[in-house]
Coordinates of N, CA, C and O in Angstrom, one line a residue:
M3 N 0.6 -1.2 -0.1 CA -0.3 -0.1 -0.3 C 0.7 1.2 0.2 O 0.4 2.4 -0.7
G4 N 1.8 1.2 0.7 CA 3.3 2.2 0.6 C 3.5 2.7 -0.3 O 2.8 4.0 -0.9
A5 N 3.7 1.8 -1.8 CA 4.2 2.4 -3.1 C 2.8 2.9 -3.8 O 2.9 3.8 -4.3
A6 N 2.0 2.3 -3.4 CA 0.3 3.0 -4.2 C 0.2 4.4 -3.5 O -0.6 5.2 -4.3
R7 N 0.2 4.5 -2.3 CA -0.1 6.0 -1.8 C 0.7 6.8 -2.1 O 0.5 8.1 -2.2
R8 N 2.2 6.7 -2.1 CA 3.3 7.5 -3.0 C 2.9 8.1 -4.3 O 3.3 9.0 -4.5
R9 N 2.1 7.0 -4.8 CA 1.9 7.2 -6.0 C 0.3 7.9 -6.3 O -0.2 8.6 -7.5
G10 N -0.2 8.1 -5.0 CA -1.4 9.0 -4.7 C -2.9 8.5 -5.1 O -3.8 9.0 -4.9
V11 N -2.7 7.3 -4.8 CA -3.9 6.0 -4.9 C -4.5 6.2 -3.3 O -4.0 6.0 -2.6
A12 N -5.8 6.8 -3.5 CA -6.4 7.0 -2.3 C -6.9 5.4 -1.6 O -7.2 4.8 -2.6
P13 N -7.2 5.3 -0.3 CA -7.8 3.9 -0.7 C -9.2 3.5 -0.8 O -9.4 2.8 -1.5
E14 N -10.2 4.6 -1.1 CA -11.7 4.4 -1.6 C -11.1 4.3 -3.3 O -12.3 4.2 -3.7
A15 N -10.2 4.6 -3.8 CA -9.9 4.6 -5.2 C -9.6 3.4 -5.9 O -9.6 2.1 -5.0
P16 N -10.4 2.9 -7.0 CA -10.4 1.7 -7.6 C -9.4 0.8 -8.0 O -9.0 -0.4 -7.8
E17 N -7.9 1.6 -7.9 CA -6.6 1.3 -8.2 C -6.1 0.6 -6.8 O -5.4 -0.5 -6.8
A18 N -7.0 0.7 -5.6 CA -6.7 0.3 -4.2 C -7.1 -1.1 -4.3 O -6.5 -2.3 -3.5
D19 N -7.9 -1.3 -5.0 CA -8.4 -3.0 -4.8 C -7.2 -4.1 -5.5 O -7.2 -5.3 -5.0
A20 N -6.6 -3.5 -6.7 CA -5.5 -4.2 -6.9 C -4.5 -4.9 -5.8 O -3.8 -5.5 -5.5
V21 N -4.1 -3.8 -4.9 CA -3.5 -3.7 -4.0 C -3.8 -4.6 -2.6 O -3.1 -5.7 -2.5
L22 N -5.0 -4.7 -2.5 CA -5.7 -5.5 -1.3 C -5.8 -6.7 -2.3 O -5.6 -7.8 -1.4
R23 N -5.9 -7.3 -3.5 CA -5.7 -8.6 -3.9 C -4.4 -8.9 -3.6 O -4.4 -10.5 -3.5
E24 N -3.3 -8.1 -4.3 CA -2.4 -8.4 -3.9 C -1.9 -9.0 -2.3 O -1.2 -10.1 -2.2
L25 N -2.3 -8.3 -1.3 CA -1.8 -8.5 -0.3 C -2.8 -9.7 0.4 O -2.4 -10.7 1.2
F26 N -4.3 -9.8 0.1 CA -5.1 -10.7 0.4 C -5.9 -12.0 -0.3 O -6.7 -12.8 0.2
G27 N -5.3 -11.4 -1.3 CA -5.8 -12.7 -2.6 C -7.2 -12.3 -2.7 O -7.5 -11.1 -2.8
H28 N -8.1 -13.4 -2.5 CA -9.8 -13.3 -2.9 C -10.2 -13.4 -1.4 O -11.5 -13.8 -1.6
A29 N -9.7 -13.3 -0.2 CA -10.2 -13.3 1.0 C -11.3 -12.6 1.1 O -11.4 -11.6 0.5
D30 N -12.2 -12.8 2.3 CA -13.3 -12.0 2.3 C -13.0 -10.8 3.0 O -12.2 -10.9 4.2
S31 N -13.2 -9.5 2.6 CA -12.6 -8.3 3.2 C -12.9 -8.2 4.5 O -12.1 -7.4 5.4
A32 N -14.1 -8.3 4.8 CA -15.0 -7.9 6.3 C -13.9 -9.0 7.2 O -13.7 -8.7 8.4
A33 N -13.6 -10.2 7.0 CA -12.9 -11.2 7.7 C -11.7 -10.7 7.9 O -11.2 -10.4 9.1
V34 N -11.1 -10.1 6.8 CA -9.7 -9.5 7.2 C -9.7 -8.2 7.8 O -9.0 -8.0 8.8
L35 N -10.7 -7.7 7.7 CA -11.0 -6.0 8.3 C -10.7 -6.6 9.6 O -10.2 -5.8 10.6
E36 N -11.6 -7.5 10.2 CA -12.1 -7.6 11.6 C -10.7 -8.1 12.5 O -10.5 -8.0 13.1
R37 N -9.9 -9.0 11.7 CA -8.9 -9.8 11.9 C -7.7 -8.6 12.5 O -7.0 -8.5 13.2
L38 N -7.6 -7.7 11.8 CA -6.7 -6.8 11.5 C -7.2 -5.3 12.5 O -6.1 -5.2 13.5
E39 N -8.5 -5.3 12.6 CA -8.5 -4.0 13.9 C -8.6 -5.1 15.2 O -8.3 -4.5 16.1
T40 N -8.6 -6.2 15.3 CA -8.6 -7.1 16.3 C -7.3 -7.1 17.2 O -7.0 -6.8 18.2
A41 N -6.4 -7.4 15.9 CA -4.8 -7.2 16.4 C -4.3 -5.9 16.6 O -3.1 -5.9 17.3
C42 N -4.5 -4.9 16.0 CA -4.0 -3.6 16.2 C -5.0 -2.3 16.4 O -5.9 -2.4 15.6
D43 N -4.6 -1.8 17.3 CA -5.5 -0.5 17.5 C -4.5 0.8 17.6 O -3.4 0.3 17.9
D44 N -5.3 2.0 17.9 CA -4.3 2.9 18.1 C -3.5 3.2 19.4 O -2.7 3.5 19.6
R45 N -4.2 2.3 20.4 CA -3.3 2.6 21.6 C -2.4 1.8 21.7 O -0.8 2.3 22.1
M46 N -2.6 0.6 20.9 CA -1.2 -0.5 20.9 C 0.0 0.2 20.0 O 1.0 0.5 20.3
A47 N -0.4 0.9 18.7 CA 0.5 1.8 18.0 C 1.1 3.1 18.6 O 2.0 2.9 18.7
R48 N 0.2 4.0 19.6 CA 1.3 4.5 20.2 C 1.9 4.1 21.6 O 3.1 4.5 21.7
Y49 N 1.5 3.1 22.0 CA 2.5 2.3 22.9 C 3.7 2.0 22.3 O 4.8 2.4 22.8
R50 N 3.5 1.5 21.1 CA 5.1 1.2 20.1 C 5.6 2.1 19.9 O 7.2 2.2 19.9
E51 N 5.0 3.6 19.7 CA 5.7 4.6 19.5 C 6.5 5.3 20.6 O 7.5 5.7 20.5
L52 N 5.7 5.5 21.6 CA 6.4 5.7 22.8 C 7.5 4.9 23.4 O 8.9 5.1 24.1
L53 N 7.3 3.6 23.0 CA 8.2 2.3 23.4 C 9.2 2.9 22.8 O 10.9 2.7 23.0
C54 N 9.7 3.2 21.1 CA 10.9 3.2 20.4 C 11.4 4.5 21.0 O 12.4 4.7 21.3
A55 N 10.6 5.6 21.5 CA 11.3 6.8 21.8 C 12.3 6.6 23.3 O 13.2 7.1 23.4
V56 N 11.6 5.7 24.1 CA 12.1 5.5 25.2 C 13.6 4.2 25.1 O 14.5 5.0 26.0
I57 N 13.4 3.7 24.3 CA 14.6 2.8 24.3 C 15.7 3.4 22.9 O 16.7 2.7 22.5
G58 N 15.0 4.5 22.5 CA 16.0 4.7 21.1 C 15.9 4.2 19.9 O 16.8 4.2 19.1
R59 N 15.1 3.3 19.5 CA 14.6 2.5 18.4 C 14.2 3.0 17.2 O 13.0 4.0 17.7
P60 N 14.2 3.2 15.9 CA 13.9 3.8 15.1 C 12.3 3.5 14.9 O 11.8 2.4 15.5
L61 N 11.6 4.3 14.7 CA 10.0 4.1 14.8 C 9.7 3.3 13.1 O 10.4 4.2 12.3
S62 N 8.9 2.6 13.2 CA 8.6 1.7 11.9 C 8.1 2.7 11.2 O 6.9 3.1 11.3
P63 N 8.0 3.1 9.7 CA 7.6 3.7 8.6 C 5.9 2.9 8.5 O 5.4 3.5 7.5
H64 N 5.7 2.1 9.2 CA 4.5 1.1 8.2 C 3.4 1.5 8.8 O 2.4 1.3 8.4
R65 N 3.1 2.0 10.1 CA 1.9 2.7 10.7 C 0.9 3.4 9.4 O -0.3 3.1 9.7
E66 N 1.7 4.1 8.9 CA 0.5 4.7 7.7 C 0.3 3.9 6.9 O -0.9 4.1 6.0
E67 N 1.3 3.1 6.2 CA 0.8 2.1 5.1 C -0.3 1.4 5.9 O -1.1 1.0 5.3
F68 N -0.4 0.7 7.1 CA -1.4 -0.1 7.6 C -2.4 0.7 7.6 O -3.4 -0.1 7.4
A69 N -2.7 1.6 8.1 CA -3.7 2.7 8.0 C -4.5 2.4 6.8 O -5.6 2.7 6.6
G70 N -3.7 3.0 5.9 CA -3.9 2.6 4.4 C -5.1 1.7 4.0 O -5.8 1.3 3.3
V71 N -4.1 0.4 4.1 CA -4.9 -0.9 4.1 C -6.0 -1.0 4.9 O -7.1 -1.2 3.9
V72 N -6.0 -0.4 6.4 CA -7.4 -0.6 7.0 C -8.6 0.2 6.2 O -9.8 -0.3 6.1
A73 N -8.0 1.7 5.7 CA -9.0 2.1 5.4 C -9.5 1.7 4.0 O -10.9 1.7 3.7
A74 N -8.8 1.2 3.2 CA -9.0 0.5 1.7 C -10.2 -0.5 2.2 O -11.5 -0.5 1.6
L75 N -10.1 -1.3 3.4 CA -11.0 -2.2 3.7 C -12.1 -1.7 4.2 O -13.3 -2.3 3.9
R76 N -12.0 -0.6 5.0 CA -13.3 -0.5 5.6 C -14.1 0.0 4.3 O -15.6 0.2 4.3
V77 N -13.6 1.0 3.5 CA -14.5 1.3 2.1 C -15.3 0.4 1.7 O -16.5 0.4 1.0
R78 N -14.4 -0.9 1.2 CA -15.1 -2.0 0.6 C -16.1 -2.7 1.5 O -16.7 -3.3 0.8
T79 N -16.3 -2.7 2.6 CA -17.1 -3.2 3.5 C -18.0 -2.5 4.5 O -18.8 -3.0 4.8
G80 N -17.8 -1.2 3.6 CA -18.8 -0.3 4.2 C -19.0 0.0 5.6 O -19.9 0.6 6.2
R81 N -17.7 0.0 6.3 CA -17.7 0.5 7.9 C -17.1 1.6 8.0 O -16.4 2.4 7.5

């Protein structure tokens, strides 16, 4: 999703469908979204940010990419 976002592809754009297919195949979008939302939430992401700051580890650049995937799945599931 990161490369698509850098090209200007928004989560709601039809081009994001190809990214989701590449990531998840033909899996049920609602089921994938539910698993992603269960496994990760904003509080955990913030905890990881703070932990990286405390221990001096660089912050992962993937949070925004993950958010783009979740946003694209939400659009496709009507959530």
